[in-house]
PDB file of C-alpha atoms and ligand atoms in Angstrom:
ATOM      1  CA  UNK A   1      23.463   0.051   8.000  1.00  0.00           C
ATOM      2  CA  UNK A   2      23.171  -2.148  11.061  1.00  0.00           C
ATOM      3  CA  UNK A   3      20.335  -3.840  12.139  1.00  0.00           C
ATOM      4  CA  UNK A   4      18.715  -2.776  15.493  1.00  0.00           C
ATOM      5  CA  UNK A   5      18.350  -4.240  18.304  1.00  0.00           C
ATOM      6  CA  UNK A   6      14.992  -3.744  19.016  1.00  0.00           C
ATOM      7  CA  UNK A   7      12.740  -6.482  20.496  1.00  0.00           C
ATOM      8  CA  UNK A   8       9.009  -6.685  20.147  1.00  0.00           C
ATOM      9  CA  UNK A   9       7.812  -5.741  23.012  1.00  0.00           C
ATOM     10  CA  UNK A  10       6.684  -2.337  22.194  1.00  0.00           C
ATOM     11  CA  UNK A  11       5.974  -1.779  18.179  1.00  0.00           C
ATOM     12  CA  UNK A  12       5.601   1.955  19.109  1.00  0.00           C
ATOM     13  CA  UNK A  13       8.554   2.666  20.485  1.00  0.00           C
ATOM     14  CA  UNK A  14      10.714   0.557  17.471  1.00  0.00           C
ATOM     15  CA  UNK A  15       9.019   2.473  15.024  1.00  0.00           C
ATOM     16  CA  UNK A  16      10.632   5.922  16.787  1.00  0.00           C
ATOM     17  CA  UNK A  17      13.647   4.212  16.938  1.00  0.00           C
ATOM     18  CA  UNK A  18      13.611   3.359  13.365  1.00  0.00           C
ATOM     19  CA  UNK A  19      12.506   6.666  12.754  1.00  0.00           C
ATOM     20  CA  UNK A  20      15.336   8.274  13.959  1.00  0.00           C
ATOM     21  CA  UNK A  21      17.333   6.061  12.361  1.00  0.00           C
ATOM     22  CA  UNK A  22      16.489   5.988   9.475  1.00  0.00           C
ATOM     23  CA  UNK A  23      15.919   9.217   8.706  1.00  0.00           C
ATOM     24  CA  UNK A  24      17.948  11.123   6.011  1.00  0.00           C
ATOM     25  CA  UNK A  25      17.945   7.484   4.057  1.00  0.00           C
ATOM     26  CA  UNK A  26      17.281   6.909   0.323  1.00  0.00           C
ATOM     27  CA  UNK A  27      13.748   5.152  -0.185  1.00  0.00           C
ATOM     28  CA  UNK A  28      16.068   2.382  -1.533  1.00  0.00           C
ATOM     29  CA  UNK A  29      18.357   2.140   1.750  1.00  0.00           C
ATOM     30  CA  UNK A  30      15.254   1.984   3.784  1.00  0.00           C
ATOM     31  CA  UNK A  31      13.950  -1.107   1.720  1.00  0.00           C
ATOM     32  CA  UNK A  32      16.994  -2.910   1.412  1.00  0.00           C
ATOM     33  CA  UNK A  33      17.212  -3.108   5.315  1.00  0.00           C
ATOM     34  CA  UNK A  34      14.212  -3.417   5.813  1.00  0.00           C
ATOM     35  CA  UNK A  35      13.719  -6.569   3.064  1.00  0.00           C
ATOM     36  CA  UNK A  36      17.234  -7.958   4.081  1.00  0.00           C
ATOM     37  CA  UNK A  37      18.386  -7.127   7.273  1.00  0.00           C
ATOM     38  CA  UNK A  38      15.337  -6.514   9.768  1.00  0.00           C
ATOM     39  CA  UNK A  39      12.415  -9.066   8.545  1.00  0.00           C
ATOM     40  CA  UNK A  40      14.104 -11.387   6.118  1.00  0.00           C
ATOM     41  CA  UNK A  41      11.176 -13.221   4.500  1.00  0.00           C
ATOM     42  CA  UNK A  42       8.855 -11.845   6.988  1.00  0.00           C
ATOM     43  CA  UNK A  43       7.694  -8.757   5.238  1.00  0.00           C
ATOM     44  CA  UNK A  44       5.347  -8.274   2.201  1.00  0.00           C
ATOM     45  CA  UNK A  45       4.754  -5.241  -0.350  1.00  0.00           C
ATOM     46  CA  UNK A  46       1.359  -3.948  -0.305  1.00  0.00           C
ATOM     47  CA  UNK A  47       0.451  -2.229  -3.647  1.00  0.00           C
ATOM     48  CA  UNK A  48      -2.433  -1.048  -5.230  1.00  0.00           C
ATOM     49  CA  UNK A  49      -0.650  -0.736  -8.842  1.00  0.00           C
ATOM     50  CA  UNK A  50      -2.111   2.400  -9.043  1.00  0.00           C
ATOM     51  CA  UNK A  51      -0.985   5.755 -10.195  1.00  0.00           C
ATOM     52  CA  UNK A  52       2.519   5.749  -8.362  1.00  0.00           C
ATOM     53  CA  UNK A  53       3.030   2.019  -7.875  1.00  0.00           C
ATOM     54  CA  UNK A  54       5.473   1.509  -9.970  1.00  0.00           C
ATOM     55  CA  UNK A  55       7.887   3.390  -8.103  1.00  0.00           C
ATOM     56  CA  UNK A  56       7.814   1.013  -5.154  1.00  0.00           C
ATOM     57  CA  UNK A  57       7.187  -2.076  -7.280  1.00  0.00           C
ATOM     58  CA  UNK A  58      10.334  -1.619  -9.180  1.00  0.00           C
ATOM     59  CA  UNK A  59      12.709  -0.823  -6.141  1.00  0.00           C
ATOM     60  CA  UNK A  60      11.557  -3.643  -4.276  1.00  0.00           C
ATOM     61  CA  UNK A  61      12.126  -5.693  -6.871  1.00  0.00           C
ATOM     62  CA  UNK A  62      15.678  -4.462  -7.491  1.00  0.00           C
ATOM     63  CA  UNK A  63      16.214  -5.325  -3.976  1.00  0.00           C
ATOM     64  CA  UNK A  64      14.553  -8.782  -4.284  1.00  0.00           C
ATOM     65  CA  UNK A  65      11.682 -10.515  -6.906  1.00  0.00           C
ATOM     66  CA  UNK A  66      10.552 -13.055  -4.680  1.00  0.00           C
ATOM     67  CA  UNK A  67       9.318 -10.562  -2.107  1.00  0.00           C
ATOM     68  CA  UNK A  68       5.564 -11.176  -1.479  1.00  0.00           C
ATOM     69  CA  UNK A  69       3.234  -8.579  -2.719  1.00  0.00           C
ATOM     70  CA  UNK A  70      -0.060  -8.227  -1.590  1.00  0.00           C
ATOM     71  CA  UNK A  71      -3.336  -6.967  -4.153  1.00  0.00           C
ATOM     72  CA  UNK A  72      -6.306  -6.024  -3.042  1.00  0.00           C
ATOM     73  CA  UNK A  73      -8.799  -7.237  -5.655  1.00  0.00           C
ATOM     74  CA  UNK A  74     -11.893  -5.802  -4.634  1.00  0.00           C
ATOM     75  CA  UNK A  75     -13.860  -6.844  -7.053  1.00  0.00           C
ATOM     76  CA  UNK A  76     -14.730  -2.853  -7.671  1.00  0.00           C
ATOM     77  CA  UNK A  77     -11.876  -2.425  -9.453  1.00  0.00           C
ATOM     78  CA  UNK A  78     -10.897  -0.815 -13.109  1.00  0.00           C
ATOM     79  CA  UNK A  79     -10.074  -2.944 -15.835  1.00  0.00           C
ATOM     80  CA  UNK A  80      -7.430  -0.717 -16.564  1.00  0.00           C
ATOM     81  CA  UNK A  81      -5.898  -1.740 -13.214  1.00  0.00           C
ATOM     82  CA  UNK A  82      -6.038  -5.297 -13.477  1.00  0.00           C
ATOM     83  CA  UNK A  83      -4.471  -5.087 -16.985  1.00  0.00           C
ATOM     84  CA  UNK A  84      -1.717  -3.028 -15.201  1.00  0.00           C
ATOM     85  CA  UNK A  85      -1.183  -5.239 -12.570  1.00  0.00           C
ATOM     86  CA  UNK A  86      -0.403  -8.281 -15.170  1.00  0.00           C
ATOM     87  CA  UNK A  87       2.166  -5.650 -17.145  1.00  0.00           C
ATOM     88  CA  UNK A  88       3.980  -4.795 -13.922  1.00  0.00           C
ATOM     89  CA  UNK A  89       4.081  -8.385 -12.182  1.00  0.00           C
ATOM     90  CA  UNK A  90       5.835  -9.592 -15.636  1.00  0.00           C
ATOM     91  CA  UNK A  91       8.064  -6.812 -16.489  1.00  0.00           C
ATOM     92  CA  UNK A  92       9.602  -6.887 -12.965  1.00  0.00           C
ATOM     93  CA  UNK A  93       9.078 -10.233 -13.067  1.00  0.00           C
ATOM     94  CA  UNK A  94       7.417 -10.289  -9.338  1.00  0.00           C
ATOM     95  CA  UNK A  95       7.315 -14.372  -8.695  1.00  0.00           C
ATOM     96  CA  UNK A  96       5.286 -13.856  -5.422  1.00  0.00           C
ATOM     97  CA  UNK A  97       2.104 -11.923  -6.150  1.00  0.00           C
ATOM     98  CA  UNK A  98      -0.761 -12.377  -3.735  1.00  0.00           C
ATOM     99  CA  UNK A  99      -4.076 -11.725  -4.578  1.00  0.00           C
ATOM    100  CA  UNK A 100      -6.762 -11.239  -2.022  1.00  0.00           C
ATOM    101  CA  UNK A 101     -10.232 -11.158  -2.584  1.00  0.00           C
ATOM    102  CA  UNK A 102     -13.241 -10.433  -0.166  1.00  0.00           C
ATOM    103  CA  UNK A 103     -14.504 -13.595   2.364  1.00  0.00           C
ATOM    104  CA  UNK A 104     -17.665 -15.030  -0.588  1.00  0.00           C
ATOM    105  CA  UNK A 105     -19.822 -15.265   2.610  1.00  0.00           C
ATOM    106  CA  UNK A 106     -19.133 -11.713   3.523  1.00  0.00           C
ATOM    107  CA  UNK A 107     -20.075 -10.440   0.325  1.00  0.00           C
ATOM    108  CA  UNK A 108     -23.570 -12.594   0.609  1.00  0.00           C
ATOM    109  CA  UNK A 109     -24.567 -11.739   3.195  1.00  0.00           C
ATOM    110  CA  UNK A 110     -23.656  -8.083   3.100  1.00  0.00           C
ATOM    111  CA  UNK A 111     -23.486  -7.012  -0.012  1.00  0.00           C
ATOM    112  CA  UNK A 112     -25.318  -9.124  -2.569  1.00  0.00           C
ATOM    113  CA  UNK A 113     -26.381  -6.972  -4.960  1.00  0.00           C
ATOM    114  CA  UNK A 114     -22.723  -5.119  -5.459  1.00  0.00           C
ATOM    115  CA  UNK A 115     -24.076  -1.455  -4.362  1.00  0.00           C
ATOM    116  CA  UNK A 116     -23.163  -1.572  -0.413  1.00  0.00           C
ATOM    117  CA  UNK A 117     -20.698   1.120  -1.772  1.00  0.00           C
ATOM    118  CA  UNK A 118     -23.381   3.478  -2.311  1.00  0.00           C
ATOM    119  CA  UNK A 119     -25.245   2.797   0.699  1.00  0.00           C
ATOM    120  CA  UNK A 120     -22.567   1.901   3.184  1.00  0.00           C
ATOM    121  CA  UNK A 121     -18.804   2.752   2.280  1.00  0.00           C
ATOM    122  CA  UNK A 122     -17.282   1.860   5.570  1.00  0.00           C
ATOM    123  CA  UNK A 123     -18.692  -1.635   5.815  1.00  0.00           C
ATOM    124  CA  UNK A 124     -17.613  -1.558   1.905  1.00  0.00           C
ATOM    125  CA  UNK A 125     -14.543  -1.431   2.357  1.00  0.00           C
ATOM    126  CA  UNK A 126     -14.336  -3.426   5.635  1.00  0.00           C
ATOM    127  CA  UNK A 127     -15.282  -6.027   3.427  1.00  0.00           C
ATOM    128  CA  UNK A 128     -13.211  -5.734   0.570  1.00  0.00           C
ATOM    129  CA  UNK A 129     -10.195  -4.215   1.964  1.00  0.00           C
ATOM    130  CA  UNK A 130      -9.406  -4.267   5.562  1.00  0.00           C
ATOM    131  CA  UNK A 131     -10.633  -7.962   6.642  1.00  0.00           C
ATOM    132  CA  UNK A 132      -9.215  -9.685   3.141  1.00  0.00           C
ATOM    133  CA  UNK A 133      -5.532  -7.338   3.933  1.00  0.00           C
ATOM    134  CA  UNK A 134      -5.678  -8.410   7.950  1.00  0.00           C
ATOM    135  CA  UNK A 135      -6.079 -11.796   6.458  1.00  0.00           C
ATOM    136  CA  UNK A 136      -3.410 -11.451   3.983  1.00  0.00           C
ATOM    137  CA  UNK A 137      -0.830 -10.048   6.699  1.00  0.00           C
ATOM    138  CA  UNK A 138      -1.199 -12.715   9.126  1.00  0.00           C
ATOM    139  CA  UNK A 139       2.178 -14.074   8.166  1.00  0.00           C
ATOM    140  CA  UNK A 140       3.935 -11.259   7.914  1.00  0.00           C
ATOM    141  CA  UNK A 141       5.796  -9.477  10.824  1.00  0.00           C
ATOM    142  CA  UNK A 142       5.692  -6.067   9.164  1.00  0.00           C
ATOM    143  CA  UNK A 143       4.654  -4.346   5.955  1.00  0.00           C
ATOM    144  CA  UNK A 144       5.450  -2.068   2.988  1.00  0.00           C
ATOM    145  CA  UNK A 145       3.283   0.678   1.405  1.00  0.00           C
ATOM    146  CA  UNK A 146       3.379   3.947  -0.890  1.00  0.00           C
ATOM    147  CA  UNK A 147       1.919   6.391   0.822  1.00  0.00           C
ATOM    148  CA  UNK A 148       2.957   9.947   1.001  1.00  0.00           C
ATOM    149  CA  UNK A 149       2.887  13.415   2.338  1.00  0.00           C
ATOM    150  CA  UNK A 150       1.637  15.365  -0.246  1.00  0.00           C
ATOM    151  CA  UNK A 151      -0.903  13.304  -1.216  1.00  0.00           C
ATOM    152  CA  UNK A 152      -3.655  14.809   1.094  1.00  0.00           C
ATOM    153  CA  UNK A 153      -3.492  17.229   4.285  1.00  0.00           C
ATOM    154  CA  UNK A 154      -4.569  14.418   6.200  1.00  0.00           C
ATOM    155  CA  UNK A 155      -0.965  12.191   5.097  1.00  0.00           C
ATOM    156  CA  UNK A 156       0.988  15.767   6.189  1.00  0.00           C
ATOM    157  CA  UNK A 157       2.777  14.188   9.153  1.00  0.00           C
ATOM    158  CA  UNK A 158       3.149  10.414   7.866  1.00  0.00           C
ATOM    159  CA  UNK A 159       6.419   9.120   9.254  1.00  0.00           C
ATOM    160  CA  UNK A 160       8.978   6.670   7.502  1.00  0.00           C
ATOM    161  CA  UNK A 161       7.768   3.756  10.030  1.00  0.00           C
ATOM    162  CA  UNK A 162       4.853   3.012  11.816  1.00  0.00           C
ATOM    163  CA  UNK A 163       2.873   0.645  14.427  1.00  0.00           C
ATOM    164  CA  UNK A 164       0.093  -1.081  13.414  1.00  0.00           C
ATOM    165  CA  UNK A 165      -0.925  -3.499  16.011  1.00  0.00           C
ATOM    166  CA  UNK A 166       2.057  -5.987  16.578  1.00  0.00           C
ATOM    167  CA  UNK A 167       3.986  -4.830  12.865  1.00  0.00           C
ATOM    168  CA  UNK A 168       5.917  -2.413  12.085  1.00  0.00           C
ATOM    169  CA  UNK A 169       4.840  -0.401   8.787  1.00  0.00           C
ATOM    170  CA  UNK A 170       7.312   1.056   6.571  1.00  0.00           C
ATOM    171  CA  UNK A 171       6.287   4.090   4.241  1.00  0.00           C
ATOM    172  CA  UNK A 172       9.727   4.822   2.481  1.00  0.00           C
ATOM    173  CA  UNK A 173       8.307   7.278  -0.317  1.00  0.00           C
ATOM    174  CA  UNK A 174       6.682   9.436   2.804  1.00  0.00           C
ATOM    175  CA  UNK A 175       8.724  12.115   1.768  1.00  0.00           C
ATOM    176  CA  UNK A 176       8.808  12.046  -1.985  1.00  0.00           C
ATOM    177  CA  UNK A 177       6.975  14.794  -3.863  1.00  0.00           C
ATOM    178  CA  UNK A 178       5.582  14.526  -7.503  1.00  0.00           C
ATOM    179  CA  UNK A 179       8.796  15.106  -9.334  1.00  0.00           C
ATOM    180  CA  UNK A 180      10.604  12.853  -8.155  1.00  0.00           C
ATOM    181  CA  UNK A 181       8.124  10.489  -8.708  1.00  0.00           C
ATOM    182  CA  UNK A 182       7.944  11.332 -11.996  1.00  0.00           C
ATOM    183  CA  UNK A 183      12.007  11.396 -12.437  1.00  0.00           C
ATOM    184  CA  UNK A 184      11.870   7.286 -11.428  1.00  0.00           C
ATOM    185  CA  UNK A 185       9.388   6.687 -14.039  1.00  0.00           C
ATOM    186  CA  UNK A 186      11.507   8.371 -16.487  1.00  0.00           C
ATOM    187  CA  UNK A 187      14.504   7.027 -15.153  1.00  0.00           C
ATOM    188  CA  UNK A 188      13.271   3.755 -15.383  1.00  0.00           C
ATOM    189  CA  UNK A 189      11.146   3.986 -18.269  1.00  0.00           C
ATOM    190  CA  UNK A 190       8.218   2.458 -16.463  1.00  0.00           C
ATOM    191  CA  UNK A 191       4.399   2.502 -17.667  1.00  0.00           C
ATOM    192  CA  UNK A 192       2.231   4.922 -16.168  1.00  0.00           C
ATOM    193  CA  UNK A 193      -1.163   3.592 -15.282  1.00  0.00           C
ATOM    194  CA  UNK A 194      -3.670   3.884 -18.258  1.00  0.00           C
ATOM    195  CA  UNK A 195      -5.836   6.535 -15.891  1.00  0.00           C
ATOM    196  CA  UNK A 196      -3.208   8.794 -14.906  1.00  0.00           C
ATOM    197  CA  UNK A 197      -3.763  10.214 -18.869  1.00  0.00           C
ATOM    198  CA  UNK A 198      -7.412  10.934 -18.089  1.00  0.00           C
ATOM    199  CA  UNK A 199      -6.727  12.824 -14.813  1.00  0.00           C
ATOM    200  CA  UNK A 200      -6.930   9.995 -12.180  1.00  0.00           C
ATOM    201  CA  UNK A 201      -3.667  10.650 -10.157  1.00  0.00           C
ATOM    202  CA  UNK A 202      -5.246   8.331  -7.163  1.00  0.00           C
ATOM    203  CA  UNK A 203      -6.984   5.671  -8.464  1.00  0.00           C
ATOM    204  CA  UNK A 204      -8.930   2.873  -6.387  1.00  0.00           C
ATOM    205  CA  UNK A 205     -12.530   0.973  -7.249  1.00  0.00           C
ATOM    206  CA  UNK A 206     -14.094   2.589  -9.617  1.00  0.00           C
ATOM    207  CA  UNK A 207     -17.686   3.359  -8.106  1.00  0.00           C
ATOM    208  CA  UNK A 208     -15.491   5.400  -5.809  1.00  0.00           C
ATOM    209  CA  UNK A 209     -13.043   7.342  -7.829  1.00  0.00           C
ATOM    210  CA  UNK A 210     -13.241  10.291  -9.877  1.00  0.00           C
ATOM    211  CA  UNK A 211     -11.099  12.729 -12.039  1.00  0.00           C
ATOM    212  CA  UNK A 212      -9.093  15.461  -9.983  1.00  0.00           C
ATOM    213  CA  UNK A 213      -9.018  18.839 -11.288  1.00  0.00           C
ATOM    214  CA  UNK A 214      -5.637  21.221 -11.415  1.00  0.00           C
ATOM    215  CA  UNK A 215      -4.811  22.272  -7.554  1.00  0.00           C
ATOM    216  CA  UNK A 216      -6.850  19.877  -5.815  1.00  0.00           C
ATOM    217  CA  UNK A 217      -5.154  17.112  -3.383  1.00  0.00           C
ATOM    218  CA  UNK A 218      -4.699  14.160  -5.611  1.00  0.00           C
ATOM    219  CA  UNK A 219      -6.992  11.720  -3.378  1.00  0.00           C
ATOM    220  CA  UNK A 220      -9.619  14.552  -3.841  1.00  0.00           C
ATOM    221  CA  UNK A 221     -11.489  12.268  -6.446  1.00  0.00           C
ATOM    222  CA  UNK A 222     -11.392   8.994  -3.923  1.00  0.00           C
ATOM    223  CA  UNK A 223     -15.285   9.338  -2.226  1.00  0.00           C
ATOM    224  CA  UNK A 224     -15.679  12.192  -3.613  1.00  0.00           C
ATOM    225  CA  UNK A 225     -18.544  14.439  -2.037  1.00  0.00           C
ATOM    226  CA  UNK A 226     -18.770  12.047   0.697  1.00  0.00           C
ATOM    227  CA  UNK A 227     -17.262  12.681   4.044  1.00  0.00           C
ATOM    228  CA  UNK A 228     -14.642   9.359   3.857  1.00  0.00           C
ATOM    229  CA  UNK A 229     -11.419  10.041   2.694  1.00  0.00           C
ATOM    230  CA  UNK A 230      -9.330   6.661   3.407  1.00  0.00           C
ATOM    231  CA  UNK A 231     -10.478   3.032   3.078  1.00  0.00           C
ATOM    232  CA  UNK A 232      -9.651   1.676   6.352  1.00  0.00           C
ATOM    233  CA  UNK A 233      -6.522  -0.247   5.991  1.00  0.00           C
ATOM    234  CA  UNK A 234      -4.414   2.999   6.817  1.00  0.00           C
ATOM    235  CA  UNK A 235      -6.357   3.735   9.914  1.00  0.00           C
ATOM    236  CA  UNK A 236      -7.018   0.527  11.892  1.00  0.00           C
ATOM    237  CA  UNK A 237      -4.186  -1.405  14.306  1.00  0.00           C
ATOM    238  CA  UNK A 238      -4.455  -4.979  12.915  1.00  0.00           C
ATOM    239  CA  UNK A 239      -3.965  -7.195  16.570  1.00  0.00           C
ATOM    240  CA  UNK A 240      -1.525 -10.361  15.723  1.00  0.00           C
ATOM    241  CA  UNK A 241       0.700 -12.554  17.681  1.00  0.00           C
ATOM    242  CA  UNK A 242       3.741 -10.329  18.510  1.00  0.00           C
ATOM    243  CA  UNK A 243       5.828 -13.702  18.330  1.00  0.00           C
ATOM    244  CA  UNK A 244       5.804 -12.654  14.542  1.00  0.00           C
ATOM    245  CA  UNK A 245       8.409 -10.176  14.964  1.00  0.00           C
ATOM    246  CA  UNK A 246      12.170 -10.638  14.574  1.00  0.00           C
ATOM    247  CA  UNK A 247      14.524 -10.683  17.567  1.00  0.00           C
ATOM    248  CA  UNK A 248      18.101  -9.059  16.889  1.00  0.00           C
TER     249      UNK A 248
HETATM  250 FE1  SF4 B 301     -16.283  -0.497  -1.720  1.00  0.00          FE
HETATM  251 FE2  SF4 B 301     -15.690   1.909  -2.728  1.00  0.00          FE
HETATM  252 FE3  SF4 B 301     -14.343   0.903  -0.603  1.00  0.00          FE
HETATM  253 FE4  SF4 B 301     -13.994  -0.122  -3.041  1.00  0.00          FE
HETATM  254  S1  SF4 B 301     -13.435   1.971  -2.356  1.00  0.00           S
HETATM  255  S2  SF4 B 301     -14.216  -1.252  -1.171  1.00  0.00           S
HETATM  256  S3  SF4 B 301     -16.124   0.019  -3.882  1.00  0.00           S
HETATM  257  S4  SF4 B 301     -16.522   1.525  -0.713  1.00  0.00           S
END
């Protein structure tokens, strides 16, 4: 695959480009251009380790180890998750594994007693998502994540690349349904998340995520009976210095 010639004047318009290009590509093609040829060393994973993660975790790896990978630790989260995370990061032996944590003043000052969840999700996850993951993708000139389509109606029309502010974001598995999800974990024989057994087939922080029941979307537990159905780092344009991008 050649590498575009695209300059970054217009995010938008490279991610149609891309688009078209791209499409009809194996998850793995789209990585391994992305990761080699378009932002060599200027592109990071961003992974929950949650109930899919794996997938994503273990192809970029393939591709290359030392590709940074971003973790949101909340400080809301599971155990189970955290546990995960370690099994993962060692077993595909992931040697750049960035952890990001909410600003310690934030949290004073706006959440001190741990329950702004309950009163204010939003600023929640403001907080302990989207400011510490704006923070965290400073460096980087675009981004990787494992979103899909049939995840929820409102992921129906997610595209293989994306602008957000000055990146480009890539969503490889946008078109990957549950079987073949679960044909990579077999293939691979990769560990399922500990909650996935006890009907959690989206799992974030755990004030915030419940059990799904047969034939609802699988984010249907995430807020559940609360009219919020994505954290924030999906749905606002991060502004950065559009000298991060690559020029081909
Ligand atoms: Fe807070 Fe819930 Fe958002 Fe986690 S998912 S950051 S606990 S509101």
């Amino acid at each position: 695959m050649n590498a575009p010639a695209f300059v970054h004047a217009d995010p938008a318009a490279d991610a149609a480009a891309l688009n078209a290009r791209l499409q009809g590509r194996s998850a793995g093609d789209i990585l391994a251009h992305a990761i080699g040829e378009l932002f060599p060393g200027r592109i990071a994973l961003v992974s929950s380790f949650g109930a899919e993660a794996a997938v994503l975790l273990h192809m970029v790896a393939q591709i290359d180890a030392k590709t940074p990978v971003l973790f949101l630790d909340t400080g809301k989260l599971f155990d189970e998750t955290l546990a995960y995370r370690d099994e993962l990061a060692a077993r595909l032996k992931l040697s750049d594994l960035r952890v990001l944590r909410p600003d310690p003043k934030a949290l004073a000052a706006q959440d001190e007693g741990g329950t702004l969840w309950f009163r204010d999700a939003d600023a929640c996850c403001r907080i302990r998502k989207v400011e510490p993951l704006q923070r965290g993708l400073a460096p980087f000139a675009a981004w990787i994540n494992g979103r899909k389509r049939f995840q929820a109606a409102t992921r129906h029309a997610l595209p293989l690349v994306e602008a957000d502010g000055a990146k480009l974001k890539f969503n490889p598995l946008a078109d990957w349904g549950p079987a073949e999800i679960q044909a990579y974990f077999d293939r691979h024989d990769l560990p399922r998340h500990p909650l996935v057994a006890q009907g959690y087939p989206s799992i974030g922080c755990a004030p915030c995520t419940q059990p799904v029941a047969a034939g609802e979307d699988s984010r249907a537990g995430r807020w559940r009976g609360r009219d919020k159905t994505e954290c924030g780092i999906h749905t606002i344009t991060a502004i950065t210095p559009s000298s991060l991008r690559t020029e081909e």
